[in-house]
mmCIF file of N, CA, C and O in Angstrom:
data_model
loop_
_atom_site.group_PDB
_atom_site.id
_atom_site.type_symbol
_atom_site.label_atom_id
_atom_site.label_comp_id
_atom_site.label_asym_id
_atom_site.label_seq_id
_atom_site.Cartn_x
_atom_site.Cartn_y
_atom_site.Cartn_z
ATOM 1 N N UNK D 80 90.281 101.764 100.421
ATOM 2 C CA UNK D 80 91.543 101.063 100.244
ATOM 3 C C UNK D 80 92.688 101.828 100.919
ATOM 4 O O UNK D 80 93.539 101.217 101.550
ATOM 5 N N UNK D 81 92.654 103.148 100.794
ATOM 6 C CA UNK D 81 93.706 103.955 101.401
ATOM 7 C C UNK D 81 93.666 103.852 102.921
ATOM 8 O O UNK D 81 94.715 103.791 103.566
ATOM 9 N N UNK D 82 92.468 103.804 103.487
ATOM 10 C CA UNK D 82 92.341 103.685 104.947
ATOM 11 C C UNK D 82 92.971 102.390 105.439
ATOM 12 O O UNK D 82 93.621 102.372 106.487
ATOM 13 N N UNK D 83 92.792 101.329 104.696
ATOM 14 C CA UNK D 83 93.341 100.031 105.088
ATOM 15 C C UNK D 83 94.867 100.079 105.059
ATOM 16 O O UNK D 83 95.531 99.595 105.981
ATOM 17 N N UNK D 84 95.422 100.674 104.022
ATOM 18 C CA UNK D 84 96.877 100.757 103.888
ATOM 19 C C UNK D 84 97.461 101.624 105.001
ATOM 20 O O UNK D 84 98.433 101.244 105.658
ATOM 21 N N UNK D 85 96.856 102.791 105.234
ATOM 22 C CA UNK D 85 97.354 103.690 106.278
ATOM 23 C C UNK D 85 97.220 103.033 107.646
ATOM 24 O O UNK D 85 98.143 103.102 108.469
ATOM 25 N N UNK D 86 96.107 102.384 107.905
ATOM 26 C CA UNK D 86 95.925 101.690 109.182
ATOM 27 C C UNK D 86 96.970 100.597 109.360
ATOM 28 O O UNK D 86 97.521 100.427 110.451
ATOM 29 N N UNK D 87 97.236 99.846 108.311
ATOM 30 C CA UNK D 87 98.252 98.794 108.374
ATOM 31 C C UNK D 87 99.632 99.350 108.666
ATOM 32 O O UNK D 87 100.387 98.788 109.464
ATOM 33 N N UNK D 88 99.975 100.463 108.041
ATOM 34 C CA UNK D 88 101.276 101.102 108.275
ATOM 35 C C UNK D 88 101.375 101.597 109.718
ATOM 36 O O UNK D 88 102.408 101.416 110.378
ATOM 37 N N UNK D 89 100.312 102.207 110.219
ATOM 38 C CA UNK D 89 100.320 102.705 111.596
ATOM 39 C C UNK D 89 100.462 101.558 112.585
ATOM 40 O O UNK D 89 101.258 101.619 113.523
ATOM 41 N N UNK D 90 99.723 100.487 112.383
ATOM 42 C CA UNK D 90 99.817 99.317 113.275
ATOM 43 C C UNK D 90 101.212 98.706 113.197
ATOM 44 O O UNK D 90 101.799 98.353 114.234
ATOM 45 N N UNK D 91 101.759 98.604 112.011
ATOM 46 C CA UNK D 91 103.114 98.052 111.860
ATOM 47 C C UNK D 91 104.139 98.933 112.583
ATOM 48 O O UNK D 91 105.040 98.421 113.258
ATOM 49 N N UNK D 92 103.989 100.240 112.468
ATOM 50 C CA UNK D 92 104.909 101.150 113.164
ATOM 51 C C UNK D 92 104.786 101.003 114.676
ATOM 52 O O UNK D 92 105.788 100.965 115.392
ATOM 53 N N UNK D 93 103.550 100.915 115.174
ATOM 54 C CA UNK D 93 103.353 100.760 116.617
ATOM 55 C C UNK D 93 103.970 99.464 117.135
ATOM 56 O O UNK D 93 104.628 99.451 118.174
ATOM 57 N N UNK D 94 103.781 98.387 116.410
ATOM 58 C CA UNK D 94 104.370 97.102 116.807
ATOM 59 C C UNK D 94 105.888 97.190 116.788
ATOM 60 O O UNK D 94 106.568 96.744 117.715
ATOM 61 N N UNK D 95 106.446 97.790 115.747
ATOM 62 C CA UNK D 95 107.896 97.964 115.649
ATOM 63 C C UNK D 95 108.420 98.794 116.818
ATOM 64 O O UNK D 95 109.428 98.452 117.441
ATOM 65 N N UNK D 96 107.713 99.886 117.139
ATOM 66 C CA UNK D 96 108.143 100.771 118.224
ATOM 67 C C UNK D 96 108.088 100.051 119.564
ATOM 68 O O UNK D 96 109.000 100.173 120.380
ATOM 69 N N UNK D 97 107.035 99.287 119.797
ATOM 70 C CA UNK D 97 106.897 98.558 121.060
ATOM 71 C C UNK D 97 107.975 97.486 121.191
ATOM 72 O O UNK D 97 108.540 97.285 122.270
ATOM 73 N N UNK D 98 108.291 96.816 120.092
ATOM 74 C CA UNK D 98 109.301 95.752 120.133
ATOM 75 C C UNK D 98 110.700 96.329 120.319
ATOM 76 O O UNK D 98 111.503 95.788 121.080
ATOM 77 N N UNK D 99 110.990 97.454 119.661
ATOM 78 C CA UNK D 99 112.349 98.001 119.727
ATOM 79 C C UNK D 99 112.611 98.812 120.980
ATOM 80 O O UNK D 99 113.758 98.921 121.417
ATOM 81 N N UNK D 100 111.576 99.416 121.574
ATOM 82 C CA UNK D 100 111.802 100.181 122.791
ATOM 83 C C UNK D 100 110.578 100.110 123.699
ATOM 84 O O UNK D 100 109.806 101.048 123.810
ATOM 85 N N UNK D 101 110.420 98.975 124.356
ATOM 86 C CA UNK D 101 109.231 98.750 125.180
ATOM 87 C C UNK D 101 109.127 99.678 126.394
ATOM 88 O O UNK D 101 108.028 100.060 126.782
ATOM 89 N N UNK D 102 110.264 100.048 126.987
ATOM 90 C CA UNK D 102 110.208 100.931 128.156
ATOM 91 C C UNK D 102 109.652 102.304 127.795
ATOM 92 O O UNK D 102 108.800 102.852 128.493
ATOM 93 N N UNK D 103 110.123 102.842 126.705
ATOM 94 C CA UNK D 103 109.649 104.152 126.275
ATOM 95 C C UNK D 103 108.187 104.082 125.838
ATOM 96 O O UNK D 103 107.407 104.991 126.123
ATOM 97 N N UNK D 104 107.796 103.021 125.169
ATOM 98 C CA UNK D 104 106.405 102.854 124.763
ATOM 99 C C UNK D 104 105.504 102.761 125.990
ATOM 100 O O UNK D 104 104.415 103.357 126.031
ATOM 101 N N UNK D 105 105.945 102.043 127.018
ATOM 102 C CA UNK D 105 105.167 101.941 128.251
ATOM 103 C C UNK D 105 105.051 103.294 128.944
ATOM 104 O O UNK D 105 103.991 103.632 129.472
ATOM 105 N N UNK D 106 106.115 104.078 128.923
ATOM 106 C CA UNK D 106 106.067 105.413 129.522
ATOM 107 C C UNK D 106 105.080 106.311 128.789
ATOM 108 O O UNK D 106 104.361 107.103 129.416
ATOM 109 N N UNK D 107 105.026 106.199 127.478
ATOM 110 C CA UNK D 107 104.091 107.007 126.694
ATOM 111 C C UNK D 107 102.658 106.628 127.035
ATOM 112 O O UNK D 107 101.803 107.490 127.246
ATOM 113 N N UNK D 108 102.383 105.339 127.114
ATOM 114 C CA UNK D 108 101.032 104.881 127.460
ATOM 115 C C UNK D 108 100.675 105.324 128.871
ATOM 116 O O UNK D 108 99.566 105.807 129.126
ATOM 117 N N UNK D 109 101.600 105.179 129.795
ATOM 118 C CA UNK D 109 101.367 105.571 131.187
ATOM 119 C C UNK D 109 101.069 107.069 131.285
ATOM 120 O O UNK D 109 100.119 107.479 131.957
ATOM 121 N N UNK D 110 101.863 107.887 130.615
ATOM 122 C CA UNK D 110 101.647 109.334 130.634
ATOM 123 C C UNK D 110 100.324 109.709 129.978
ATOM 124 O O UNK D 110 99.611 110.596 130.471
ATOM 125 N N UNK D 111 99.989 109.047 128.892
ATOM 126 C CA UNK D 111 98.726 109.327 128.209
ATOM 127 C C UNK D 111 97.545 108.977 129.107
ATOM 128 O O UNK D 111 96.557 109.719 129.170
ATOM 129 N N UNK D 112 97.631 107.842 129.814
ATOM 130 C CA UNK D 112 96.553 107.439 130.713
ATOM 131 C C UNK D 112 96.381 108.460 131.840
ATOM 132 O O UNK D 112 95.271 108.855 132.174
ATOM 133 N N UNK D 113 97.495 108.904 132.417
ATOM 134 C CA UNK D 113 97.402 109.900 133.484
ATOM 135 C C UNK D 113 96.818 111.208 132.972
ATOM 136 O O UNK D 113 96.038 111.862 133.676
ATOM 137 N N UNK D 114 97.172 111.599 131.773
ATOM 138 C CA UNK D 114 96.604 112.815 131.190
ATOM 139 C C UNK D 114 95.099 112.677 131.006
ATOM 140 O O UNK D 114 94.344 113.600 131.325
ATOM 141 N N UNK D 115 94.653 111.534 130.511
ATOM 142 C CA UNK D 115 93.217 111.312 130.313
ATOM 143 C C UNK D 115 92.479 111.331 131.654
ATOM 144 O O UNK D 115 91.387 111.905 131.763
ATOM 145 N N UNK D 116 93.073 110.735 132.683
ATOM 146 C CA UNK D 116 92.446 110.734 134.010
ATOM 147 C C UNK D 116 92.377 112.146 134.565
ATOM 148 O O UNK D 116 91.350 112.558 135.128
ATOM 149 N N UNK D 117 93.440 112.924 134.388
ATOM 150 C CA UNK D 117 93.436 114.306 134.875
ATOM 151 C C UNK D 117 92.386 115.144 134.161
ATOM 152 O O UNK D 117 91.713 115.971 134.789
ATOM 153 N N UNK D 118 92.223 114.944 132.875
ATOM 154 C CA UNK D 118 91.189 115.662 132.127
ATOM 155 C C UNK D 118 89.807 115.278 132.633
ATOM 156 O O UNK D 118 88.947 116.139 132.849
ATOM 157 N N UNK D 119 89.593 113.993 132.861
ATOM 158 C CA UNK D 119 88.296 113.534 133.368
ATOM 159 C C UNK D 119 88.001 114.139 134.739
ATOM 160 O O UNK D 119 86.879 114.572 135.005
ATOM 161 N N UNK D 120 89.003 114.175 135.601
ATOM 162 C CA UNK D 120 88.805 114.787 136.917
ATOM 163 C C UNK D 120 88.510 116.281 136.790
ATOM 164 O O UNK D 120 87.664 116.813 137.517
ATOM 165 N N UNK D 121 89.208 116.941 135.900
ATOM 166 C CA UNK D 121 88.968 118.370 135.685
ATOM 167 C C UNK D 121 87.559 118.646 135.184
ATOM 168 O O UNK D 121 86.891 119.572 135.655
ATOM 169 N N UNK D 122 87.094 117.843 134.253
ATOM 170 C CA UNK D 122 85.733 118.008 133.728
ATOM 171 C C UNK D 122 84.724 117.724 134.825
ATOM 172 O O UNK D 122 83.738 118.460 134.989
ATOM 173 N N UNK D 123 84.959 116.704 135.613
ATOM 174 C CA UNK D 123 84.059 116.385 136.716
ATOM 175 C C UNK D 123 84.003 117.509 137.736
ATOM 176 O O UNK D 123 82.937 117.878 138.229
ATOM 177 N N UNK D 124 85.151 118.081 138.061
ATOM 178 C CA UNK D 124 85.208 119.200 138.999
ATOM 179 C C UNK D 124 84.469 120.410 138.427
ATOM 180 O O UNK D 124 83.724 121.080 139.150
ATOM 181 N N UNK D 125 84.661 120.671 137.152
ATOM 182 C CA UNK D 125 83.974 121.784 136.496
ATOM 183 C C UNK D 125 82.463 121.599 136.539
ATOM 184 O O UNK D 125 81.732 122.513 136.910
ATOM 185 N N UNK D 126 82.000 120.420 136.191
ATOM 186 C CA UNK D 126 80.556 120.145 136.195
ATOM 187 C C UNK D 126 80.009 120.253 137.607
ATOM 188 O O UNK D 126 78.919 120.787 137.826
ATOM 189 N N UNK D 127 80.775 119.773 138.586
ATOM 190 C CA UNK D 127 80.341 119.876 139.972
ATOM 191 C C UNK D 127 80.201 121.338 140.393
ATOM 192 O O UNK D 127 79.228 121.712 141.049
ATOM 193 N N UNK D 128 81.145 122.172 140.007
ATOM 194 C CA UNK D 128 81.097 123.600 140.370
ATOM 195 C C UNK D 128 79.971 124.323 139.642
ATOM 196 O O UNK D 128 79.335 125.201 140.208
ATOM 197 N N UNK D 129 79.715 123.962 138.399
ATOM 198 C CA UNK D 129 78.663 124.619 137.623
ATOM 199 C C UNK D 129 77.289 124.244 138.175
ATOM 200 O O UNK D 129 76.398 125.079 138.252
ATOM 201 N N UNK D 130 77.135 122.997 138.610
ATOM 202 C CA UNK D 130 75.811 122.546 139.052
ATOM 203 C C UNK D 130 75.480 122.983 140.478
ATOM 204 O O UNK D 130 74.344 122.874 140.899
ATOM 205 N N UNK D 131 76.482 123.469 141.226
ATOM 206 C CA UNK D 131 76.161 123.865 142.608
ATOM 207 C C UNK D 131 75.958 125.346 142.762
ATOM 208 O O UNK D 131 75.973 126.146 141.951
#
């Protein structure tokens, strides 16, 4: 029951944040995506160096 309530609050906050400041929310998503891509490239480079 607690998980449902906390999840609902988090989703409500995210929707509120996106509606009230969409530009900043888009920047956060964009930055997060670039960070994830950079991490993936770094791991790939590491694995490539270890295997050669």
